[in-house]
Amino acid sequence: MSSKSIKVFAPASVSNVGPGFDMMGFALHTPGDEVTVKLTDRKEIRIVKISGDNGYLPYEIEKNTTTGAMLSLLKKYRINAGMDVFIHKKMGIGSGLGSSAASAVAGVFALNELLELRLSRYELLEHALKGEFIASRSIHADNVAPCLYGGFVLIRSYNPIDIIKIDYPDDLYCSIVYPNIEIKTSEARKLISKNVSMKKAIAQAGNASALIAGLITADYDLIGRSIVDYFAEPKRAALIPCYDDVRNAALEKGAINCNITGSGPSMFAFSRTESDARSIARAMLKAVKSAGFDGKTYVSKINKKGPVVLK
Amino acid sequence: MSSKSIKVFAPASVSNVGPGFDMMGFALHTPGDEVTVKLTDRKEIRIVKISGDNGYLPYEIEKNTTTGAMLSLLKKYRINAGMDVFIHKKMGIGSGLGSSAASAVAGVFALNELLELRLSRYELLEHALKGEFIASRSIHADNVAPCLYGGFVLIRSYNPIDIIKIDYPDDLYCSIVYPNIEIKTSEARKLISKNVSMKKAIAQAGNASALIAGLITADYDLIGRSIVDYFAEPKRAALIPCYDDVRNAALEKGAINCNITGSGPSMFAFSRTESDARSIARAMLKAVKSAGFDGKTYVSKINKKGPVVLK
């Protein structure tokens, strides 16, 4: 074994991306989670410390997304090993930025590197999804897959799972505002109808297809007009009291478009330069504050790499 | 005016293309329709002759798709002109290959050239759709747009209408079999549910997006596994008694994939060489005949040009 200890960063991710409900997402450079795994002589996994979570996350290894994902992998490959796990949350839980996905991905990625398992990302995916399931009680890969694979991903199919990496223009910046509003993923999911009109389903597929075309061909105008969501946004925007204000603020500053990430409350906006992205983020935060909430902002390009080992 | 008479060919088209129900289609080189328009001194439009239609199409100019589309255009631009129109159908009516769309497109394209109107394809589209509406009683652009624009098109949105031309690999061949089974578009439309489960809607959008990615990046394997339709094919395949046999025959001969075009009964299959496309078409026809039907085949690349003036 190359080392007795490893520290991994796994990134936050924007999911849904407008028309890509439950099937598109992309990784960010910031924020993200750090997970450290140390081999020990005891034949058990334990969580030594969780920080940055305000006491929210469980230490029971089956109930924690990081160790839950790790246990799934260890069981499948019949690996017995003792490990101490340290989880440092550097992003909000329930932010809509794939917090639980990042924690799960960091765990399985760390194991793969530490034990030199040489598993592919596709082989790791199954276990990261099991970790994510612990938090969200549903299998959706639109945070786990971009976090694990990096870049912009399309989930073509869930059965079998089929992850497609999508090219995108290099000068595409993402501004994020995370308003201090609590939205539970499980509650936000309940708002989603079990059925949808054929008309909306066709319109959603049209915009999703067009967004993919816009990304691959670097057609910013097409990217902008394709970021329309008929499935989730009309219902979930109501959970974010400042939604319209934030969106309008982003568009006024020249954003390509702006929408909810995941089940919210965070919102993302695309632009073409870092300075635009910073001014858009500031305007979004200002709108959040004007509505009486506090919030945080992030500015990031799409993160091509996904998780990385930290020195 | 450059000439007193013009003859135009407008191509057949494959619509739906698996997951692109009502929002994707591509033009073929063959079959197609020919429309001749001659300026006359009488200030009226009349249809002089319709051939190749087995007496099926109406001579009343408001009820005919070709002249209906022409009248819409002439009215909008307040043009008074006398014209004799000759319509030569070179493809089956109700074939699922965009027969009425080709007739409508040929009419407006001929007018634009003959009267040197210099209208854009986008400006022509509105009127071709009105012609198509006469035949189908519904506004769907997935035959009219590929026929008029050529190439592979995605209809991102119907309101406002937004046509996106999609790149595709040059060595993509299409085999078509048109079994001699009557399916009325209006009947086939009635089979389509007004609502669909969110799960299917997400899966459809995933496959549609992936098909677009596969086309643009020339990923034949991705094109193949994305040609899955949850909206129309499960219901419409039942109208084509030989559907499974034809599809299996195409796949056995190495087709990338095979599905219904439009509301059927024609079926299309993709492959990578002309000789494969020909052997696939033969196998498809054999399966049609084994099931007790007669049929025709066509082999074509995607037609980049759309309608053309014939000498």
Coordinates of C-alpha atoms in Angstrom, one line a residue:
Chain A
M1 CA 0.0 0.0 0.0
S2 CA 1.2 3.4 -1.0
S3 CA 0.3 5.2 2.2
K4 CA -1.5 4.6 5.4
S5 CA -3.6 7.7 5.1
I6 CA -5.3 9.7 2.4
K7 CA -7.2 13.0 2.2
V8 CA -9.6 13.5 -0.6
F9 CA -11.6 16.6 -1.8
A10 CA -14.9 15.9 -3.6
P11 CA -16.7 18.8 -5.2
A12 CA -20.1 20.3 -5.0
S13 CA -22.3 20.0 -8.1
V14 CA -25.1 21.8 -9.8
S15 CA -27.9 19.3 -10.7
N16 CA -31.0 19.6 -13.0
V17 CA -29.4 22.6 -14.8
G18 CA -32.8 23.8 -15.9
P19 CA -34.3 21.1 -18.3
G20 CA -32.1 18.3 -17.0
F21 CA -34.3 17.3 -14.0
D22 CA -32.8 14.1 -12.4
M23 CA -30.5 13.6 -15.4
M24 CA -27.9 16.4 -15.8
G25 CA -25.4 18.0 -13.5
F26 CA -21.9 19.5 -13.5
A27 CA -19.1 19.6 -10.9
L28 CA -17.8 22.9 -9.3
H29 CA -14.3 23.7 -8.0
T30 CA -15.8 25.2 -4.9
P31 CA -17.3 24.4 -2.4
G32 CA -16.8 20.7 -1.6
D33 CA -16.0 18.2 1.2
E34 CA -12.8 16.8 2.5
V35 CA -12.6 13.2 3.8
T36 CA -9.5 11.7 5.4
V37 CA -9.2 7.9 5.8
K38 CA -6.5 6.3 7.9
L39 CA -5.8 2.6 8.0
T40 CA -5.7 1.2 11.5
D41 CA -5.0 -2.2 13.0
R42 CA -8.5 -2.5 14.5
K43 CA -10.8 -4.4 12.0
E44 CA -13.5 -1.8 12.2
I45 CA -14.5 1.4 10.5
R46 CA -15.2 4.3 12.7
I47 CA -15.9 8.0 12.2
V48 CA -13.4 9.9 14.4
K49 CA -14.6 13.4 13.7
I50 CA -17.1 15.3 11.6
S51 CA -16.6 19.0 11.3
G52 CA -18.3 21.8 9.5
D53 CA -21.7 20.2 9.8
N54 CA -23.1 22.0 12.9
G55 CA -23.6 18.6 14.5
Y56 CA -26.1 17.6 11.9
L57 CA -24.5 14.4 10.5
P58 CA -24.6 11.0 12.2
Y59 CA -21.5 9.1 13.5
E60 CA -23.2 5.7 13.1
I61 CA -21.3 4.3 10.1
E62 CA -24.4 2.7 8.4
K63 CA -26.3 6.0 8.7
N64 CA -23.5 8.3 7.4
T65 CA -23.3 8.8 3.6
T66 CA -19.5 8.7 3.5
T67 CA -19.1 5.5 5.5
G68 CA -22.3 4.0 4.1
A69 CA -20.8 4.3 0.7
M70 CA -17.5 2.9 1.9
L71 CA -19.2 -0.1 3.6
S72 CA -21.1 -0.9 0.3
L73 CA -17.8 -1.0 -1.6
L74 CA -15.9 -3.0 1.1
K75 CA -18.7 -5.5 1.3
K76 CA -18.9 -6.1 -2.5
Y77 CA -15.1 -6.7 -2.8
R78 CA -15.0 -8.6 0.6
I79 CA -12.4 -6.3 2.0
N80 CA -11.7 -6.4 5.7
A81 CA -9.9 -3.4 6.9
G82 CA -9.8 -1.1 9.9
M83 CA -10.1 2.6 9.2
D84 CA -10.5 5.9 10.9
V85 CA -12.6 8.4 9.0
F86 CA -12.5 12.2 9.3
I87 CA -15.2 14.1 7.5
H88 CA -14.8 17.9 7.0
K89 CA -18.0 19.5 5.5
K90 CA -17.0 22.6 3.6
M91 CA -20.5 23.2 2.2
G92 CA -24.0 23.6 3.5
I93 CA -26.2 20.5 4.1
G94 CA -29.4 20.9 2.2
S95 CA -28.0 23.6 -0.1
G96 CA -29.0 22.0 -3.4
L97 CA -25.3 21.7 -4.2
G98 CA -24.9 17.9 -3.8
S99 CA -23.6 17.9 -0.3
S100 CA -24.4 14.3 0.5
A101 CA -23.2 13.2 -3.0
A102 CA -19.8 14.9 -2.3
S103 CA -19.5 13.1 1.0
A104 CA -20.3 9.7 -0.5
V105 CA -18.0 10.2 -3.5
A106 CA -15.1 11.4 -1.3
G107 CA -15.5 8.2 0.8
V108 CA -15.4 5.7 -2.1
F109 CA -12.7 7.7 -4.0
A110 CA -10.5 7.7 -0.9
L111 CA -10.9 3.9 -0.5
N112 CA -10.1 3.3 -4.1
E113 CA -6.9 5.3 -3.9
L114 CA -5.8 4.2 -0.4
L115 CA -6.3 0.5 -1.1
E116 CA -5.1 0.8 -4.7
L117 CA -8.2 -1.0 -5.9
R118 CA -8.0 0.5 -9.4
L119 CA -11.8 0.5 -9.7
S120 CA -13.2 2.5 -12.5
R121 CA -15.5 5.5 -11.8
Y122 CA -18.4 3.4 -13.1
E123 CA -17.5 0.7 -10.5
L124 CA -17.3 3.4 -7.8
L125 CA -20.6 4.9 -8.9
E126 CA -22.8 2.2 -7.5
H127 CA -21.4 2.6 -4.0
A128 CA -21.5 6.4 -4.0
L129 CA -25.2 6.1 -5.0
K130 CA -25.8 3.8 -2.1
G131 CA -24.3 6.4 0.2
E132 CA -26.4 9.2 -1.4
F133 CA -29.4 7.0 -0.9
I134 CA -28.9 7.1 2.9
A135 CA -29.3 10.9 2.9
S136 CA -32.0 11.3 0.2
R137 CA -33.8 8.0 0.3
S138 CA -33.9 8.1 -3.5
I139 CA -31.6 7.0 -6.3
H140 CA -30.8 9.9 -8.4
A141 CA -27.3 10.3 -9.9
D142 CA -27.4 13.9 -11.0
N143 CA -25.1 15.0 -8.2
V144 CA -23.1 11.8 -7.6
A145 CA -22.2 11.3 -11.2
P146 CA -20.9 14.9 -11.9
C147 CA -19.1 14.9 -8.6
L148 CA -17.4 11.5 -9.3
Y149 CA -16.7 11.9 -13.0
G150 CA -16.1 15.7 -13.1
G151 CA -17.2 17.9 -15.9
F152 CA -20.8 18.1 -17.2
V153 CA -22.6 14.8 -17.2
L154 CA -25.9 13.5 -18.7
I155 CA -27.5 10.4 -17.2
R156 CA -29.0 8.8 -20.3
S157 CA -30.6 5.9 -18.4
Y158 CA -30.9 4.7 -14.9
N159 CA -31.5 1.0 -15.8
P160 CA -28.8 0.3 -16.7
I161 CA -27.1 3.4 -15.5
D162 CA -25.4 5.2 -18.4
I163 CA -23.3 8.3 -17.8
I164 CA -22.4 10.4 -20.7
K165 CA -19.7 13.1 -20.4
I166 CA -20.7 16.2 -22.3
D167 CA -18.2 18.7 -23.8
Y168 CA -18.8 22.3 -22.9
P169 CA -17.1 25.6 -23.8
D170 CA -14.1 26.4 -21.8
D171 CA -15.2 30.0 -21.0
L172 CA -18.3 29.1 -19.1
Y173 CA -18.5 30.4 -15.6
C174 CA -21.0 29.6 -12.9
S175 CA -22.2 32.0 -10.2
I176 CA -23.9 30.4 -7.2
V177 CA -25.9 32.0 -4.4
Y178 CA -26.9 29.9 -1.5
P179 CA -29.6 31.7 0.5
N180 CA -30.0 30.8 4.1
I181 CA -33.3 29.1 3.6
E182 CA -33.9 25.5 4.7
I183 CA -35.4 23.2 2.1
K184 CA -35.4 19.5 2.7
T185 CA -34.7 17.4 -0.5
S186 CA -37.4 15.0 0.6
E187 CA -39.9 17.8 0.9
A188 CA -38.9 19.3 -2.4
R189 CA -39.3 15.9 -4.0
K190 CA -42.9 15.6 -2.8
L191 CA -43.7 18.7 -4.8
I192 CA -42.9 17.0 -8.0
S193 CA -45.9 15.5 -9.8
K194 CA -46.0 11.8 -10.5
N195 CA -47.3 12.5 -14.0
V196 CA -46.8 15.3 -16.4
S197 CA -48.7 16.4 -19.6
M198 CA -47.3 15.0 -22.8
K199 CA -47.0 18.6 -24.0
K200 CA -44.7 19.6 -21.1
A201 CA -42.7 16.3 -21.5
I202 CA -42.0 17.1 -25.1
A203 CA -41.0 20.7 -24.3
Q204 CA -38.7 19.5 -21.5
A205 CA -37.1 16.9 -23.8
G206 CA -36.7 19.6 -26.5
N207 CA -34.9 22.0 -24.1
A208 CA -32.8 19.3 -22.6
S209 CA -31.7 18.2 -26.1
A210 CA -31.0 21.8 -27.1
L211 CA -29.0 22.5 -23.9
I212 CA -26.7 19.5 -24.8
A213 CA -26.4 20.8 -28.4
G214 CA -25.6 24.3 -27.1
L215 CA -22.9 23.0 -24.7
I216 CA -21.2 20.8 -27.2
T217 CA -21.2 23.4 -29.9
A218 CA -20.4 26.3 -27.6
D219 CA -23.6 28.2 -28.6
Y220 CA -24.1 30.4 -25.6
D221 CA -27.4 31.8 -26.9
L222 CA -28.8 28.3 -27.3
I223 CA -27.5 27.4 -23.8
G224 CA -29.3 30.4 -22.5
R225 CA -32.7 29.8 -24.1
S226 CA -32.6 26.1 -23.4
I227 CA -32.4 26.6 -19.6
V228 CA -36.1 26.2 -19.1
D229 CA -37.6 23.7 -16.7
Y230 CA -41.2 22.5 -16.8
F231 CA -40.9 19.8 -14.2
A232 CA -39.4 21.1 -11.0
E233 CA -38.8 24.9 -11.2
P234 CA -42.5 26.0 -11.4
K235 CA -43.1 24.2 -8.1
R236 CA -39.8 24.5 -6.3
A237 CA -39.3 28.2 -7.0
A238 CA -42.2 28.9 -4.6
L239 CA -40.0 27.5 -1.8
I240 CA -37.4 30.2 -2.5
P241 CA -39.1 33.5 -1.6
C242 CA -36.4 35.6 -3.3
Y243 CA -36.3 33.4 -6.4
D244 CA -37.6 35.9 -9.0
D245 CA -35.6 38.8 -7.5
V246 CA -32.3 36.8 -7.6
R247 CA -33.0 35.5 -11.1
N248 CA -33.8 39.0 -12.4
A249 CA -30.7 40.4 -10.7
A250 CA -28.5 37.8 -12.5
L251 CA -30.1 38.4 -15.9
E252 CA -29.8 42.2 -15.5
K253 CA -26.1 41.7 -15.0
G254 CA -25.9 39.8 -18.2
A255 CA -26.2 36.2 -17.1
I256 CA -26.7 33.7 -19.9
N257 CA -29.5 32.3 -17.7
C258 CA -30.3 31.4 -14.1
N259 CA -32.2 28.6 -12.4
I260 CA -32.4 26.5 -9.3
T261 CA -29.7 23.9 -8.6
G262 CA -31.0 20.6 -7.3
S263 CA -34.0 21.1 -5.0
G264 CA -32.7 24.5 -4.0
P265 CA -32.4 26.9 -2.3
S266 CA -29.2 27.6 -4.1
M267 CA -29.4 29.1 -7.6
F268 CA -26.9 29.1 -10.3
A269 CA -26.2 31.5 -13.3
F270 CA -24.0 31.0 -16.3
S271 CA -21.8 33.7 -17.8
R272 CA -18.7 34.0 -20.0
T273 CA -16.1 35.7 -18.0
E274 CA -14.9 35.5 -14.4
S275 CA -15.5 39.2 -13.8
D276 CA -19.1 38.9 -15.1
A277 CA -19.5 35.8 -12.9
R278 CA -18.3 37.8 -9.8
S279 CA -20.6 40.7 -10.5
I280 CA -23.5 38.4 -11.1
A281 CA -22.8 36.6 -7.8
R282 CA -22.7 39.9 -6.0
A283 CA -26.0 41.0 -7.6
M284 CA -27.6 37.7 -6.7
L285 CA -26.5 38.0 -3.1
K286 CA -27.8 41.5 -2.9
A287 CA -31.2 40.4 -4.0
V288 CA -31.1 37.6 -1.4
K289 CA -30.3 40.2 1.3
S290 CA -32.9 42.6 0.1
A291 CA -35.5 39.9 0.6
G292 CA -34.3 39.6 4.2
F293 CA -32.1 36.5 4.0
D294 CA -28.5 35.9 4.5
G295 CA -26.5 33.9 2.0
K296 CA -23.2 32.8 0.5
T297 CA -21.8 33.0 -3.0
Y298 CA -19.4 30.9 -5.0
V299 CA -17.9 31.5 -8.4
S300 CA -16.5 28.6 -10.3
K301 CA -15.8 27.2 -13.8
I302 CA -17.0 23.7 -14.4
N303 CA -14.6 21.3 -12.6
K304 CA -13.3 18.8 -15.1
K305 CA -11.5 16.6 -12.6
G306 CA -14.0 15.6 -9.9
P307 CA -12.5 14.3 -6.7
V308 CA -8.8 14.7 -6.1
V309 CA -6.3 13.5 -3.5
L310 CA -5.0 16.4 -1.4
K311 CA -1.4 16.5 -0.2
Chain B
M1 CA -38.9 37.6 -62.6
S2 CA -36.3 35.0 -63.5
S3 CA -38.6 32.5 -65.0
K4 CA -42.3 31.9 -65.6
S5 CA -42.2 28.4 -64.3
I6 CA -40.4 26.4 -61.7
K7 CA -40.2 22.8 -60.6
V8 CA -39.2 21.9 -57.1
F9 CA -38.3 18.7 -55.3
A10 CA -39.0 18.5 -51.6
P11 CA -37.8 15.4 -49.7
A12 CA -39.4 12.9 -47.4
S13 CA -38.3 12.9 -43.8
V14 CA -38.0 10.7 -40.8
S15 CA -39.6 12.2 -37.8
N16 CA -39.5 11.2 -34.1
V17 CA -36.3 9.3 -34.6
G18 CA -36.9 7.2 -31.4
P19 CA -36.8 9.6 -28.4
G20 CA -37.5 12.8 -30.4
F21 CA -41.3 12.5 -30.5
D22 CA -42.8 15.6 -32.1
M23 CA -39.4 17.4 -31.9
M24 CA -36.8 15.7 -34.1
G25 CA -36.5 14.7 -37.7
F26 CA -34.2 14.5 -40.7
A27 CA -34.6 14.8 -44.4
L28 CA -34.0 12.0 -46.9
H29 CA -32.7 12.1 -50.5
T30 CA -35.5 9.8 -51.6
P31 CA -38.5 9.6 -51.8
G32 CA -40.0 13.0 -52.2
D33 CA -42.5 15.1 -54.0
E34 CA -42.3 17.4 -57.1
V35 CA -44.3 20.5 -57.5
T36 CA -44.3 22.7 -60.6
V37 CA -45.7 26.2 -60.5
K38 CA -46.4 28.3 -63.6
L39 CA -47.3 32.0 -63.6
T40 CA -50.4 32.7 -65.6
D41 CA -52.3 35.8 -66.6
R42 CA -55.5 34.7 -64.8
K43 CA -55.5 36.1 -61.2
E44 CA -56.2 32.7 -59.6
I45 CA -54.4 29.7 -58.3
R46 CA -55.5 26.4 -59.6
I47 CA -54.3 22.8 -59.4
V48 CA -54.0 21.5 -63.0
K49 CA -52.9 18.0 -62.2
I50 CA -52.1 15.8 -59.3
S51 CA -50.3 12.5 -60.1
G52 CA -49.0 9.6 -58.1
D53 CA -51.7 10.0 -55.4
N54 CA -54.1 7.3 -56.6
G55 CA -56.8 10.0 -56.7
Y56 CA -56.5 10.6 -53.0
L57 CA -55.6 14.3 -52.8
P58 CA -58.1 17.2 -53.3
Y59 CA -58.0 19.7 -56.1
E60 CA -59.8 22.4 -54.0
I61 CA -56.9 24.8 -53.3
E62 CA -57.9 25.5 -49.7
K63 CA -58.0 21.8 -48.9
N64 CA -54.8 20.8 -50.6
T65 CA -51.6 21.0 -48.5
T66 CA -49.5 22.4 -51.3
T67 CA -51.8 25.2 -52.4
G68 CA -53.0 25.8 -48.8
A69 CA -49.5 26.6 -47.8
M70 CA -49.0 28.8 -50.9
L71 CA -52.2 30.7 -50.2
S72 CA -51.1 31.4 -46.6
L73 CA -47.8 32.9 -47.9
L74 CA -49.5 34.9 -50.7
K75 CA -52.0 36.3 -48.2
K76 CA -49.4 37.3 -45.7
Y77 CA -47.4 39.2 -48.3
R78 CA -50.5 40.5 -50.1
I79 CA -49.4 39.0 -53.4
N80 CA -51.9 38.7 -56.2
A81 CA -50.8 36.3 -58.9
G82 CA -52.2 33.7 -61.2
M83 CA -50.6 30.3 -61.0
D84 CA -51.1 26.8 -62.4
V85 CA -49.8 24.1 -60.0
F86 CA -48.8 20.6 -60.8
I87 CA -48.3 18.1 -58.0
H88 CA -46.4 14.9 -58.6
K89 CA -46.5 12.6 -55.5
K90 CA -43.5 10.3 -55.6
M91 CA -44.1 8.9 -52.1
G92 CA -46.9 7.1 -50.3
I93 CA -49.6 9.1 -48.5
G94 CA -49.8 8.1 -44.8
S95 CA -46.4 6.4 -45.0
G96 CA -45.0 8.1 -41.9
L97 CA -42.4 9.8 -44.1
G98 CA -43.8 13.3 -44.1
S99 CA -45.7 13.2 -47.4
S100 CA -47.9 16.1 -46.6
A101 CA -45.0 18.1 -45.2
A102 CA -43.1 17.6 -48.5
S103 CA -46.0 18.8 -50.5
A104 CA -46.5 21.9 -48.4
V105 CA -42.8 22.7 -48.3
A106 CA -42.5 22.2 -52.1
G107 CA -45.3 24.8 -52.6
V108 CA -43.8 27.6 -50.5
F109 CA -40.3 26.9 -51.6
A110 CA -41.4 27.1 -55.3
L111 CA -43.2 30.4 -54.6
N112 CA -40.2 31.9 -52.9
E113 CA -37.9 31.0 -55.8
L114 CA -40.4 31.8 -58.6
L115 CA -41.4 35.2 -57.2
E116 CA -37.9 36.0 -55.9
L117 CA -39.3 36.8 -52.5
R118 CA -36.0 36.1 -50.7
L119 CA -37.8 34.9 -47.6
S120 CA -35.8 32.9 -45.1
R121 CA -36.6 29.3 -44.3
Y122 CA -37.9 30.5 -41.0
E123 CA -40.3 32.8 -42.8
L124 CA -41.4 30.0 -45.1
L125 CA -41.8 27.6 -42.1
E126 CA -45.0 29.2 -40.8
H127 CA -46.8 28.7 -44.1
A128 CA -45.6 25.2 -44.7
L129 CA -46.9 24.4 -41.2
K130 CA -50.3 25.8 -42.2
G131 CA -50.3 23.5 -45.3
E132 CA -49.3 20.5 -43.1
F133 CA -52.1 21.4 -40.7
I134 CA -54.7 20.9 -43.5
A135 CA -53.6 17.3 -43.8
S136 CA -52.9 16.4 -40.2
R137 CA -55.1 18.8 -38.2
S138 CA -52.2 19.3 -35.8
I139 CA -49.2 21.6 -35.7
H140 CA -46.2 19.5 -35.5
A141 CA -43.0 20.6 -37.3
D142 CA -41.0 17.4 -37.1
N143 CA -41.5 16.7 -40.8
V144 CA -41.9 20.2 -42.1
A145 CA -38.8 21.5 -40.5
P146 CA -36.3 18.8 -41.6
C147 CA -37.9 18.8 -45.1
L148 CA -37.5 22.6 -45.4
Y149 CA -34.2 23.1 -43.6
G150 CA -32.5 19.9 -44.7
G151 CA -30.3 17.9 -42.4
F152 CA -31.2 16.8 -38.9
V153 CA -33.3 19.2 -36.9
L154 CA -34.4 19.6 -33.3
I155 CA -37.4 21.6 -32.5
R156 CA -36.5 23.1 -29.2
S157 CA -39.7 25.0 -28.7
Y158 CA -43.1 25.4 -30.4
N159 CA -43.9 28.7 -28.9
P160 CA -42.0 30.5 -30.2
I161 CA -40.9 28.0 -32.8
D162 CA -37.2 27.4 -32.5
I163 CA -35.5 25.1 -35.0
I164 CA -31.9 23.9 -34.2
K165 CA -29.8 22.3 -36.9
I166 CA -27.9 19.4 -35.5
D167 CA -24.6 18.1 -36.9
Y168 CA -24.3 14.4 -37.6
P169 CA -21.6 12.1 -38.8
D170 CA -21.2 12.0 -42.6
D171 CA -21.2 8.2 -42.8
L172 CA -24.7 7.7 -41.4
Y173 CA -27.0 5.8 -43.7
C174 CA -30.7 5.3 -43.3
S175 CA -32.6 2.2 -44.5
I176 CA -36.4 2.6 -44.8
V177 CA -39.1 0.0 -45.3
Y178 CA -42.6 1.2 -46.0
P179 CA -45.0 -1.8 -45.5
N180 CA -48.2 -1.6 -47.3
I181 CA -50.3 -1.1 -44.1
E182 CA -52.7 1.8 -43.8
I183 CA -52.2 3.9 -40.7
K184 CA -53.9 7.3 -40.4
T185 CA -51.9 9.9 -38.6
S186 CA -55.0 11.1 -36.8
E187 CA -55.7 7.6 -35.6
A188 CA -52.1 7.1 -34.5
R189 CA -52.2 10.4 -32.7
K190 CA -55.2 9.2 -30.7
L191 CA -53.1 6.4 -29.2
I192 CA -50.8 8.9 -27.6
S193 CA -51.6 9.6 -23.9
K194 CA -52.3 13.1 -22.8
N195 CA -50.2 12.5 -19.8
V196 CA -47.1 10.5 -19.1
S197 CA -45.3 9.4 -15.9
M198 CA -42.5 11.6 -14.7
K199 CA -40.3 8.6 -14.8
K200 CA -40.9 8.1 -18.5
A201 CA -40.7 11.8 -19.2
I202 CA -37.2 11.9 -17.6
A203 CA -36.1 8.8 -19.5
Q204 CA -37.3 10.2 -22.8
A205 CA -35.5 13.5 -22.2
G206 CA -32.4 11.5 -21.3
N207 CA -32.4 9.5 -24.4
A208 CA -33.3 12.6 -26.6
S209 CA -30.4 14.5 -25.1
A210 CA -28.1 11.6 -25.6
L211 CA -29.1 11.1 -29.2
I212 CA -28.2 14.7 -29.9
A213 CA -24.9 14.2 -28.1
G214 CA -24.2 11.0 -30.1
L215 CA -25.0 12.7 -33.4
I216 CA -22.9 15.8 -32.8
T217 CA -19.9 13.8 -31.6
A218 CA -20.3 10.9 -34.1
D219 CA -20.6 8.4 -31.3
Y220 CA -22.5 5.6 -33.2
D221 CA -22.8 3.4 -30.1
L222 CA -24.4 6.3 -28.2
I223 CA -26.7 7.0 -31.2
G224 CA -27.8 3.3 -31.1
R225 CA -28.5 3.0 -27.5
S226 CA -30.3 6.4 -27.4
I227 CA -32.9 5.4 -30.0
V228 CA -35.5 4.4 -27.4
D229 CA -39.0 5.9 -27.3
Y230 CA -41.3 5.7 -24.3
F231 CA -44.0 8.0 -25.7
A232 CA -45.1 6.7 -29.1
E233 CA -43.4 3.4 -30.0
P234 CA -44.9 1.2 -27.3
K235 CA -48.4 2.1 -28.5
R236 CA -47.8 2.6 -32.2
A237 CA -45.8 -0.5 -32.8
A238 CA -49.0 -2.5 -32.2
L239 CA -50.4 -0.9 -35.4
I240 CA -47.6 -2.5 -37.4
P241 CA -48.1 -6.3 -37.2
C242 CA -44.6 -7.0 -38.5
Y243 CA -42.8 -4.5 -36.3
D244 CA -40.7 -6.8 -34.1
D245 CA -39.8 -9.0 -37.0
V246 CA -38.6 -6.0 -39.1
R247 CA -36.7 -4.5 -36.2
N248 CA -35.0 -7.8 -35.4
A249 CA -34.1 -8.3 -39.0
A250 CA -32.5 -4.9 -39.2
L251 CA -30.6 -5.5 -35.9
E252 CA -29.4 -8.9 -37.1
K253 CA -27.9 -7.3 -40.2
G254 CA -26.0 -4.9 -38.0
A255 CA -28.2 -1.9 -37.9
I256 CA -27.2 0.8 -35.3
N257 CA -30.8 0.8 -34.3
C258 CA -34.3 0.7 -35.8
N259 CA -37.6 2.4 -34.9
I260 CA -40.8 3.8 -36.4
T261 CA -40.7 6.9 -38.5
G262 CA -43.6 9.4 -37.7
S263 CA -46.8 7.5 -37.0
G264 CA -45.7 4.6 -39.2
P265 CA -46.1 2.2 -40.8
S266 CA -42.6 3.0 -42.2
M267 CA -39.6 2.0 -40.2
F268 CA -36.1 3.3 -40.4
A269 CA -32.7 1.9 -39.4
F270 CA -29.3 3.5 -39.2
S271 CA -26.0 2.0 -40.4
R272 CA -22.5 3.2 -41.3
T273 CA -22.1 2.1 -44.9
E274 CA -24.2 2.1 -48.0
S275 CA -23.8 -1.7 -48.5
D276 CA -24.9 -2.3 -45.0
A277 CA -27.8 0.0 -45.5
R278 CA -28.9 -1.9 -48.6
S279 CA -28.6 -5.3 -47.0
I280 CA -30.5 -4.0 -44.0
A281 CA -33.3 -2.7 -46.2
R282 CA -33.5 -6.0 -48.0
A283 CA -33.8 -7.9 -44.7
M284 CA -36.4 -5.5 -43.5
L285 CA -38.5 -6.0 -46.6
K286 CA -38.1 -9.7 -46.4
A287 CA -39.5 -9.6 -42.8
V288 CA -42.4 -7.5 -44.1
K289 CA -43.2 -10.0 -46.8
S290 CA -42.9 -13.0 -44.5
A291 CA -45.6 -11.3 -42.4
G292 CA -47.8 -11.3 -45.5
F293 CA -47.5 -7.7 -46.5
D294 CA -46.0 -6.0 -49.5
G295 CA -43.7 -3.0 -49.1
K296 CA -41.1 -0.7 -50.6
T297 CA -37.6 0.2 -49.4
Y298 CA -35.4 3.3 -49.7
V299 CA -31.8 3.8 -48.8
S300 CA -30.5 7.3 -48.2
K301 CA -28.0 9.4 -46.3
I302 CA -29.4 12.4 -44.5
N303 CA -30.2 15.1 -47.0
K304 CA -28.4 18.2 -46.1
K305 CA -30.1 20.5 -48.6
G306 CA -33.8 20.0 -48.2
P307 CA -35.9 21.3 -51.2
V308 CA -34.2 22.0 -54.5
V309 CA -35.1 23.5 -57.8
L310 CA -35.1 20.9 -60.6
K311 CA -33.9 21.9 -64.1

